[in-house]
Short mmCIF file of N, CA and C in Angstrom, two decimals:
data_model
loop_
_atom_site.label_atom_id
_atom_site.label_comp_id
_atom_site.label_asym_id
_atom_site.label_seq_id
_atom_site.Cartn_x
_atom_site.Cartn_y
_atom_site.Cartn_z
N UNK A 1 43.23 -12.81 15.23
CA UNK A 1 44.72 -12.34 15.24
C UNK A 1 45.50 -13.78 14.73
N UNK A 2 44.73 -14.97 14.80
CA UNK A 2 45.19 -15.84 13.82
C UNK A 2 45.53 -15.71 12.52
N UNK A 3 44.41 -15.04 12.02
CA UNK A 3 44.06 -14.50 10.67
C UNK A 3 45.54 -13.67 9.97
N UNK A 4 45.69 -12.74 11.07
CA UNK A 4 46.61 -11.69 10.69
C UNK A 4 47.85 -12.60 10.62
N UNK A 5 48.04 -13.48 11.53
CA UNK A 5 49.38 -14.25 11.65
C UNK A 5 49.48 -15.59 9.98
N UNK A 6 48.48 -16.09 9.60
CA UNK A 6 48.36 -16.82 8.63
C UNK A 6 48.36 -15.80 7.22
N UNK A 7 47.78 -14.65 7.34
CA UNK A 7 47.93 -13.90 6.12
C UNK A 7 49.62 -13.29 5.89
N UNK A 8 49.94 -13.14 6.92
CA UNK A 8 51.60 -12.59 7.11
C UNK A 8 52.35 -13.83 6.65
N UNK A 9 52.09 -15.22 6.94
CA UNK A 9 52.84 -16.39 6.64
C UNK A 9 52.97 -16.43 5.29
N UNK A 10 51.75 -16.47 4.65
CA UNK A 10 51.39 -16.67 2.86
C UNK A 10 52.06 -15.63 2.66
N UNK A 11 52.15 -14.41 3.12
CA UNK A 11 52.76 -13.40 2.28
C UNK A 11 53.98 -13.09 2.18
N UNK A 12 54.61 -13.63 3.21
CA UNK A 12 56.09 -14.07 3.60
C UNK A 12 56.77 -14.76 2.57
N UNK A 13 55.65 -16.25 2.46
CA UNK A 13 56.43 -17.35 1.75
C UNK A 13 56.11 -17.14 0.05
N UNK A 14 55.30 -16.07 -0.09
CA UNK A 14 55.27 -15.58 -1.47
C UNK A 14 56.32 -14.73 -1.93
N UNK A 15 56.71 -13.85 -0.91
CA UNK A 15 58.11 -12.60 -1.27
C UNK A 15 59.29 -13.73 -1.33
N UNK A 16 59.45 -14.54 -0.29
CA UNK A 16 60.64 -15.31 -0.12
C UNK A 16 60.65 -16.07 -1.41
N UNK A 17 59.43 -16.82 -2.12
CA UNK A 17 59.51 -17.49 -3.02
C UNK A 17 60.06 -16.86 -4.45
N UNK A 18 60.06 -15.53 -4.36
CA UNK A 18 60.29 -14.70 -5.56
C UNK A 18 62.10 -15.41 -5.68
N UNK A 19 62.79 -15.29 -4.54
CA UNK A 19 64.06 -15.50 -4.79
C UNK A 19 64.24 -17.02 -5.20
N UNK A 20 63.64 -17.69 -5.20
CA UNK A 20 63.82 -19.54 -5.24
C UNK A 20 64.20 -19.50 -6.69
N UNK A 21 64.82 -20.41 -7.34
CA UNK A 21 65.15 -21.11 -8.37
C UNK A 21 64.00 -22.05 -9.15
N UNK A 22 63.93 -21.97 -10.49
CA UNK A 22 62.97 -22.68 -11.09
C UNK A 22 63.50 -24.56 -10.92
N UNK A 23 62.57 -25.22 -10.76
CA UNK A 23 62.71 -26.65 -10.56
C UNK A 23 62.99 -27.23 -12.29
N UNK A 24 63.76 -28.49 -11.90
CA UNK A 24 63.61 -29.18 -13.19
C UNK A 24 62.52 -29.57 -13.45
N UNK A 25 62.26 -29.64 -14.72
CA UNK A 25 60.93 -29.91 -15.35
C UNK A 25 59.86 -28.91 -15.46
N UNK A 26 60.38 -27.36 -14.71
CA UNK A 26 59.17 -26.69 -14.75
C UNK A 26 59.27 -25.93 -16.05
N UNK A 27 58.05 -25.38 -16.79
CA UNK A 27 58.58 -24.90 -18.02
C UNK A 27 58.77 -23.35 -17.52
N UNK A 28 59.82 -22.99 -18.22
CA UNK A 28 60.36 -21.36 -18.10
C UNK A 28 60.31 -20.66 -19.40
N UNK A 29 59.81 -21.49 -20.85
CA UNK A 29 59.44 -20.53 -21.75
C UNK A 29 58.30 -21.18 -22.72
N UNK A 30 57.66 -20.31 -22.79
CA UNK A 30 56.62 -20.70 -23.75
C UNK A 30 56.68 -19.76 -25.06
N UNK A 31 56.47 -20.99 -26.33
CA UNK A 31 56.88 -20.08 -27.50
C UNK A 31 56.06 -20.77 -28.37
N UNK A 32 55.07 -19.71 -28.87
CA UNK A 32 54.04 -19.83 -29.91
C UNK A 32 54.54 -19.40 -31.11
N UNK A 33 54.49 -20.07 -32.26
CA UNK A 33 54.58 -19.77 -33.61
C UNK A 33 53.53 -20.88 -34.83
N UNK A 34 52.75 -20.09 -35.71
CA UNK A 34 51.93 -20.78 -36.68
C UNK A 34 50.87 -21.54 -35.87
N UNK A 35 50.24 -20.80 -34.75
CA UNK A 35 49.40 -21.42 -34.22
C UNK A 35 49.77 -22.85 -32.83
N UNK A 36 51.11 -22.95 -33.14
CA UNK A 36 51.57 -24.13 -32.35
C UNK A 36 52.39 -24.00 -31.23
N UNK A 37 52.25 -23.81 -29.77
CA UNK A 37 52.61 -23.38 -28.51
C UNK A 37 53.55 -24.85 -28.36
N UNK A 38 54.60 -24.45 -27.93
CA UNK A 38 55.91 -25.29 -27.54
C UNK A 38 56.21 -24.94 -26.02
N UNK A 39 56.46 -25.55 -25.17
CA UNK A 39 57.31 -25.03 -23.75
C UNK A 39 58.46 -26.13 -23.65
N UNK A 40 59.22 -25.14 -22.89
CA UNK A 40 60.80 -25.42 -22.71
C UNK A 40 60.90 -25.46 -21.24
N UNK A 41 61.60 -26.27 -20.61
CA UNK A 41 62.07 -26.15 -19.36
C UNK A 41 63.59 -26.13 -19.54
N UNK A 42 64.06 -26.04 -18.28
CA UNK A 42 65.91 -25.67 -18.57
C UNK A 42 66.59 -26.63 -19.52
N UNK A 43 66.29 -27.69 -19.30
CA UNK A 43 67.11 -28.90 -19.76
C UNK A 43 66.88 -28.95 -21.42
N UNK A 44 65.63 -28.51 -21.67
CA UNK A 44 65.20 -28.64 -22.86
C UNK A 44 65.78 -27.43 -23.86
N UNK A 45 65.86 -26.34 -23.26
CA UNK A 45 66.37 -25.06 -23.76
C UNK A 45 67.79 -25.42 -23.87
N UNK A 46 68.68 -25.97 -22.76
CA UNK A 46 70.16 -26.26 -22.69
C UNK A 46 70.38 -27.17 -23.88
N UNK A 47 69.51 -28.17 -24.26
CA UNK A 47 69.72 -29.36 -25.42
C UNK A 47 69.68 -28.76 -26.77
N UNK A 48 69.61 -27.46 -26.85
CA UNK A 48 69.38 -26.62 -28.19
C UNK A 48 70.71 -26.05 -28.31
N UNK A 49 71.47 -26.16 -27.62
CA UNK A 49 72.93 -25.71 -27.08
C UNK A 49 73.35 -24.56 -26.80
N UNK A 50 74.36 -24.19 -26.37
CA UNK A 50 74.03 -22.83 -25.28
C UNK A 50 75.40 -21.88 -25.91
N UNK A 51 75.30 -20.32 -25.56
CA UNK A 51 76.41 -19.96 -25.76
C UNK A 51 76.47 -19.10 -24.69
N UNK A 52 77.81 -18.48 -24.87
CA UNK A 52 78.42 -17.76 -23.35
C UNK A 52 78.76 -16.41 -24.16
N UNK A 53 78.02 -15.19 -22.99
CA UNK A 53 78.36 -13.90 -23.69
C UNK A 53 78.82 -13.24 -22.46
N UNK A 54 80.05 -12.77 -22.42
CA UNK A 54 80.96 -12.13 -21.38
C UNK A 54 80.60 -10.64 -21.74
N UNK A 55 80.16 -9.66 -20.93
CA UNK A 55 79.92 -8.39 -21.23
C UNK A 55 79.49 -7.83 -19.87
N UNK A 56 79.43 -6.35 -20.23
CA UNK A 56 79.07 -5.61 -19.11
C UNK A 56 77.36 -5.00 -19.44
N UNK A 57 76.64 -4.46 -18.51
CA UNK A 57 75.48 -4.12 -18.97
C UNK A 57 75.22 -2.66 -18.10
N UNK A 58 74.18 -2.18 -18.71
CA UNK A 58 73.54 -0.85 -17.89
C UNK A 58 72.89 -0.99 -16.74
N UNK A 59 72.61 -2.12 -16.13
CA UNK A 59 71.72 -2.71 -14.95
C UNK A 59 72.81 -3.64 -13.77
N UNK A 60 73.72 -3.77 -14.25
CA UNK A 60 74.99 -4.48 -13.60
C UNK A 60 76.05 -4.12 -13.06
N UNK A 61 76.96 -4.37 -12.47
CA UNK A 61 78.14 -3.82 -11.96
C UNK A 61 79.34 -4.79 -12.37
N UNK A 62 80.50 -3.98 -13.42
CA UNK A 62 81.16 -5.13 -13.86
C UNK A 62 80.71 -5.93 -14.81
N UNK A 63 81.81 -6.76 -15.04
CA UNK A 63 81.59 -7.81 -16.37
C UNK A 63 80.89 -8.80 -15.50
N UNK A 64 79.87 -9.48 -16.86
CA UNK A 64 79.10 -10.42 -16.36
C UNK A 64 79.30 -11.55 -17.33
N UNK A 65 78.98 -12.79 -17.08
CA UNK A 65 79.12 -13.84 -17.79
C UNK A 65 77.73 -14.87 -17.84
N UNK A 66 77.00 -14.66 -19.01
CA UNK A 66 75.76 -14.73 -19.21
C UNK A 66 75.67 -16.51 -20.21
N UNK A 67 75.06 -17.30 -19.78
CA UNK A 67 74.94 -18.24 -20.53
C UNK A 67 73.70 -18.64 -20.88
N UNK A 68 73.25 -19.14 -22.05
CA UNK A 68 72.16 -19.43 -22.50
C UNK A 68 71.95 -19.57 -24.29
N UNK A 69 70.92 -19.88 -24.59
CA UNK A 69 70.51 -20.17 -25.89
C UNK A 69 70.29 -19.40 -26.72
N UNK A 70 71.09 -19.16 -27.80
CA UNK A 70 70.81 -18.14 -28.71
C UNK A 70 69.30 -17.80 -29.27
N UNK A 71 69.28 -16.43 -29.61
CA UNK A 71 68.07 -16.44 -29.98
C UNK A 71 67.89 -16.64 -31.67
N UNK A 72 69.02 -16.64 -32.12
CA UNK A 72 68.91 -17.62 -33.53
C UNK A 72 68.84 -18.87 -33.75
N UNK A 73 69.19 -19.69 -32.70
CA UNK A 73 69.18 -20.91 -32.75
C UNK A 73 67.61 -21.42 -32.00
N UNK A 74 67.31 -20.16 -31.40
CA UNK A 74 65.68 -20.77 -31.02
C UNK A 74 64.61 -20.48 -32.21
N UNK A 75 65.06 -19.34 -33.18
CA UNK A 75 64.34 -19.17 -34.42
C UNK A 75 64.35 -20.01 -35.14
N UNK A 76 65.86 -20.90 -35.27
CA UNK A 76 65.54 -21.81 -36.34
C UNK A 76 65.01 -22.86 -35.57
N UNK A 77 64.88 -23.07 -34.60
CA UNK A 77 64.50 -24.46 -34.04
C UNK A 77 62.74 -24.37 -34.43
N UNK A 78 62.06 -23.31 -34.40
CA UNK A 78 60.65 -23.42 -34.88
C UNK A 78 60.68 -22.54 -36.16
N UNK A 79 61.58 -22.87 -36.90
CA UNK A 79 61.39 -22.24 -38.15
C UNK A 79 61.02 -20.93 -38.49
N UNK A 80 61.46 -19.71 -37.57
CA UNK A 80 60.68 -18.60 -37.58
C UNK A 80 62.04 -17.32 -38.53
N UNK A 81 61.45 -17.28 -39.67
CA UNK A 81 62.26 -16.88 -40.91
C UNK A 81 62.41 -15.27 -40.66
N UNK A 82 60.96 -14.85 -40.61
CA UNK A 82 60.79 -13.45 -40.91
C UNK A 82 59.60 -12.88 -39.68
N UNK A 83 59.66 -11.73 -39.65
CA UNK A 83 58.39 -11.34 -38.65
C UNK A 83 59.18 -10.78 -37.38
N UNK A 84 58.40 -10.87 -36.71
CA UNK A 84 59.49 -10.17 -35.03
C UNK A 84 58.82 -11.20 -33.54
N UNK A 85 59.13 -10.95 -32.74
CA UNK A 85 58.88 -11.62 -31.49
C UNK A 85 58.27 -10.42 -30.63
N UNK A 86 57.24 -11.12 -30.16
CA UNK A 86 56.88 -10.46 -28.96
C UNK A 86 57.07 -11.04 -27.55
N UNK A 87 58.15 -10.34 -27.26
CA UNK A 87 58.67 -11.23 -26.09
C UNK A 87 58.25 -10.71 -24.43
N UNK A 88 57.64 -11.37 -23.92
CA UNK A 88 56.80 -11.09 -22.59
C UNK A 88 57.01 -11.80 -21.51
N UNK A 89 57.17 -10.65 -20.24
CA UNK A 89 57.59 -11.01 -18.90
C UNK A 89 56.63 -11.78 -18.43
N UNK A 90 57.04 -12.07 -16.99
CA UNK A 90 56.09 -12.65 -16.05
C UNK A 90 55.25 -11.62 -15.63
N UNK A 91 55.38 -10.47 -15.76
CA UNK A 91 54.35 -9.18 -14.84
C UNK A 91 53.77 -8.78 -16.52
N UNK A 92 53.83 -9.64 -17.73
CA UNK A 92 53.16 -9.10 -19.06
C UNK A 92 53.42 -8.19 -19.42
N UNK A 93 54.64 -7.27 -19.04
CA UNK A 93 55.83 -6.42 -19.93
C UNK A 93 55.74 -6.98 -21.63
N UNK A 94 55.49 -6.40 -22.49
CA UNK A 94 55.91 -7.17 -23.80
C UNK A 94 56.98 -5.82 -24.77
N UNK A 95 58.01 -6.34 -25.29
CA UNK A 95 58.56 -5.82 -26.32
C UNK A 95 58.56 -6.51 -27.53
N UNK A 96 58.64 -5.83 -28.72
CA UNK A 96 58.82 -6.51 -29.84
C UNK A 96 60.28 -6.37 -30.31
N UNK A 97 60.77 -7.70 -30.68
CA UNK A 97 62.29 -7.74 -31.11
C UNK A 97 62.60 -8.21 -32.58
N UNK A 98 62.81 -7.52 -33.65
CA UNK A 98 62.39 -7.88 -34.68
C UNK A 98 63.33 -9.42 -34.94
N UNK A 99 62.99 -10.54 -35.54
CA UNK A 99 63.76 -11.56 -35.89
C UNK A 99 65.03 -11.35 -36.69
N UNK A 100 65.20 -9.89 -37.34
CA UNK A 100 66.90 -9.61 -37.87
C UNK A 100 67.84 -9.52 -36.91
N UNK A 101 67.25 -9.44 -35.47
CA UNK A 101 68.10 -9.61 -34.45
C UNK A 101 68.80 -10.78 -33.91
N UNK A 102 68.08 -11.86 -34.60
CA UNK A 102 68.48 -13.47 -34.28
C UNK A 102 69.41 -13.70 -35.21
N UNK A 103 70.72 -13.25 -35.08
CA UNK A 103 71.95 -13.37 -35.77
C UNK A 103 72.61 -14.13 -35.01
N UNK A 104 73.95 -14.99 -35.80
CA UNK A 104 75.19 -15.43 -34.95
C UNK A 104 75.98 -14.64 -34.41
N UNK A 105 76.00 -14.40 -33.23
CA UNK A 105 76.88 -13.46 -32.27
C UNK A 105 76.15 -12.47 -31.88
N UNK A 106 74.58 -13.04 -32.08
CA UNK A 106 73.92 -11.93 -31.06
C UNK A 106 73.20 -11.94 -29.88
N UNK A 107 71.97 -11.97 -29.72
CA UNK A 107 71.68 -11.95 -28.11
C UNK A 107 71.26 -13.42 -28.14
N UNK A 108 71.29 -13.63 -26.76
CA UNK A 108 70.92 -14.86 -26.19
C UNK A 108 69.76 -14.94 -25.26
N UNK A 109 68.86 -15.88 -25.02
CA UNK A 109 68.11 -16.27 -23.48
C UNK A 109 69.19 -16.66 -22.73
N UNK A 110 69.66 -15.43 -21.78
CA UNK A 110 70.42 -16.22 -20.80
C UNK A 110 69.51 -16.80 -19.66
N UNK A 111 70.02 -18.21 -19.48
CA UNK A 111 69.60 -18.87 -18.27
C UNK A 111 70.27 -18.66 -17.12
N UNK A 112 71.87 -18.19 -17.33
CA UNK A 112 72.25 -18.16 -15.97
C UNK A 112 73.38 -17.03 -16.22
N UNK A 113 74.02 -16.48 -15.03
CA UNK A 113 74.48 -15.20 -14.90
C UNK A 113 75.68 -15.81 -13.85
N UNK A 114 77.12 -15.63 -14.55
CA UNK A 114 78.06 -16.07 -13.56
C UNK A 114 78.08 -17.18 -12.96
N UNK A 115 77.74 -18.37 -13.87
CA UNK A 115 77.24 -19.53 -13.25
C UNK A 115 76.23 -19.79 -12.59
N UNK A 116 75.56 -18.91 -12.06
CA UNK A 116 74.34 -19.11 -11.19
C UNK A 116 73.11 -19.12 -11.92
N UNK A 117 72.02 -20.07 -11.80
CA UNK A 117 70.61 -19.92 -12.41
C UNK A 117 70.07 -18.70 -11.89
N UNK A 118 69.39 -17.59 -12.76
CA UNK A 118 68.80 -16.60 -12.10
C UNK A 118 67.20 -16.79 -11.50
N UNK A 119 67.54 -16.19 -10.53
CA UNK A 119 65.72 -16.37 -9.80
C UNK A 119 65.01 -15.29 -10.17
N UNK A 120 63.83 -15.03 -10.00
CA UNK A 120 62.88 -13.98 -10.59
C UNK A 120 63.26 -12.73 -9.83
N UNK A 121 64.02 -12.62 -8.85
CA UNK A 121 64.51 -11.83 -8.10
C UNK A 121 65.75 -11.15 -9.02
N UNK A 122 66.37 -12.09 -9.32
CA UNK A 122 67.64 -11.49 -10.41
C UNK A 122 67.25 -11.63 -11.42
N UNK A 123 66.31 -10.96 -12.31
CA UNK A 123 65.94 -10.82 -13.60
C UNK A 123 65.49 -12.52 -14.28
N UNK A 124 65.54 -13.40 -13.56
CA UNK A 124 65.20 -14.81 -14.07
C UNK A 124 63.78 -14.97 -14.44
N UNK A 125 63.46 -15.93 -14.66
CA UNK A 125 64.46 -17.39 -15.46
C UNK A 125 65.13 -17.13 -16.30
N UNK A 126 64.53 -15.99 -17.50
CA UNK A 126 65.20 -15.83 -18.55
C UNK A 126 65.53 -14.34 -18.97
N UNK A 127 66.61 -14.22 -19.23
CA UNK A 127 66.68 -12.65 -19.85
C UNK A 127 67.72 -12.36 -21.20
N UNK A 128 66.77 -11.69 -21.85
CA UNK A 128 67.11 -11.70 -23.31
C UNK A 128 68.57 -10.39 -22.95
N UNK A 129 69.86 -10.99 -23.36
CA UNK A 129 71.18 -10.22 -23.40
C UNK A 129 71.95 -10.18 -24.69
N UNK A 130 72.14 -9.13 -24.88
CA UNK A 130 73.11 -8.96 -26.50
C UNK A 130 74.51 -8.83 -26.07
N UNK A 131 75.15 -8.84 -26.64
CA UNK A 131 76.64 -8.72 -26.41
C UNK A 131 77.14 -7.32 -26.59
N UNK A 132 76.62 -6.87 -25.68
CA UNK A 132 76.42 -5.07 -25.72
C UNK A 132 78.25 -4.65 -25.68
N UNK A 133 79.24 -5.24 -25.11
CA UNK A 133 80.67 -4.99 -25.17
C UNK A 133 81.36 -5.12 -26.65
N UNK A 134 80.53 -6.14 -27.44
CA UNK A 134 80.98 -6.50 -28.62
C UNK A 134 80.84 -5.52 -30.01
N UNK A 135 79.91 -4.96 -29.72
CA UNK A 135 79.41 -4.21 -31.00
C UNK A 135 78.79 -2.67 -30.34
N UNK A 136 79.09 -1.85 -30.84
CA UNK A 136 78.30 -0.43 -30.50
C UNK A 136 76.99 -0.62 -31.09
N UNK A 137 76.66 -1.14 -31.84
CA UNK A 137 75.09 -0.79 -32.30
C UNK A 137 74.24 -1.46 -31.24
N UNK A 138 75.06 -2.65 -30.59
CA UNK A 138 73.98 -3.31 -29.37
C UNK A 138 74.04 -2.42 -28.17
N UNK A 139 74.48 -0.86 -27.94
CA UNK A 139 74.63 -0.04 -27.03
C UNK A 139 73.61 1.33 -27.11
N UNK A 140 72.49 0.84 -27.52
CA UNK A 140 71.71 1.68 -27.68
C UNK A 140 70.40 1.74 -26.90
N UNK A 141 69.17 2.71 -27.07
CA UNK A 141 68.44 2.54 -26.10
C UNK A 141 67.22 1.69 -26.96
N UNK A 142 67.26 1.54 -27.93
CA UNK A 142 66.61 0.48 -28.66
C UNK A 142 67.03 -0.68 -28.09
N UNK A 143 68.12 -1.33 -28.26
CA UNK A 143 68.73 -2.27 -28.00
C UNK A 143 68.06 -3.03 -26.39
N UNK A 144 68.75 -1.69 -25.53
CA UNK A 144 68.63 -1.72 -24.00
C UNK A 144 66.97 -1.93 -23.75
N UNK A 145 65.94 -1.63 -24.73
CA UNK A 145 64.71 -2.09 -24.35
C UNK A 145 64.39 -3.21 -24.53
N UNK A 146 64.84 -3.78 -25.40
CA UNK A 146 64.36 -5.44 -26.01
C UNK A 146 65.27 -6.29 -25.04
N UNK A 147 66.01 -5.67 -24.30
CA UNK A 147 66.87 -6.29 -22.92
C UNK A 147 65.88 -7.01 -22.09
N UNK A 148 64.72 -7.59 -22.44
CA UNK A 148 63.94 -7.97 -21.78
C UNK A 148 64.05 -9.00 -20.49
N UNK A 149 63.93 -9.07 -19.16
CA UNK A 149 64.20 -9.52 -18.07
C UNK A 149 62.82 -10.52 -17.37
N UNK A 150 63.19 -11.64 -17.04
CA UNK A 150 61.69 -12.19 -16.43
C UNK A 150 61.16 -12.83 -17.51
N UNK A 151 61.66 -13.13 -18.49
CA UNK A 151 60.85 -13.49 -19.78
C UNK A 151 60.49 -14.82 -19.58
N UNK A 152 59.04 -14.92 -19.91
CA UNK A 152 58.69 -16.12 -19.70
C UNK A 152 57.85 -17.05 -21.03
N UNK A 153 57.48 -15.76 -22.13
CA UNK A 153 56.77 -16.22 -23.31
C UNK A 153 57.44 -15.46 -24.33
N UNK A 154 57.48 -16.10 -25.49
CA UNK A 154 57.44 -15.52 -26.96
C UNK A 154 56.42 -16.22 -28.10
N UNK A 155 55.83 -15.01 -28.51
CA UNK A 155 55.19 -15.33 -29.68
C UNK A 155 55.67 -14.84 -31.08
N UNK A 156 56.07 -15.47 -32.07
CA UNK A 156 56.06 -15.18 -33.37
C UNK A 156 55.17 -14.63 -34.11
N UNK A 157 55.17 -13.46 -34.62
CA UNK A 157 53.76 -12.80 -35.42
C UNK A 157 54.91 -12.52 -36.71
N UNK A 158 54.06 -11.97 -37.57
CA UNK A 158 54.45 -11.41 -38.94
C UNK A 158 54.43 -9.94 -38.86
#
């Protein structure tokens, strides 16, 4: 009986842990380019400069306010100029995002939604968000498929 209770407590802790936020100093993004790997915690990403996108999404109700580092700024930080990004979520789901998407006024790696850090349960720690409402080109199935959440790894490839 004690083993079942211990198993339940461990499982409950894991489930409840999905809703917790990332602690300061914890890496939330690993980026690999030209054989070099860099990790970013939340303050390191924010130090690159943040942008805000106010938009609706097909996954949420009403207008949302997202804040995070632009994909263009992140690409610039690691001198990625062409190729594509292999963006991978915590569950190993991967999408390809062409570096041509990394433009001023384009997508961001959202760190917060409506001023709140996103937990795993809320699509965090990072979510690729495009300014869907600003440009009809961002309201396509292709773009929606690139809007990966629970993002934790990016690899720049040719």
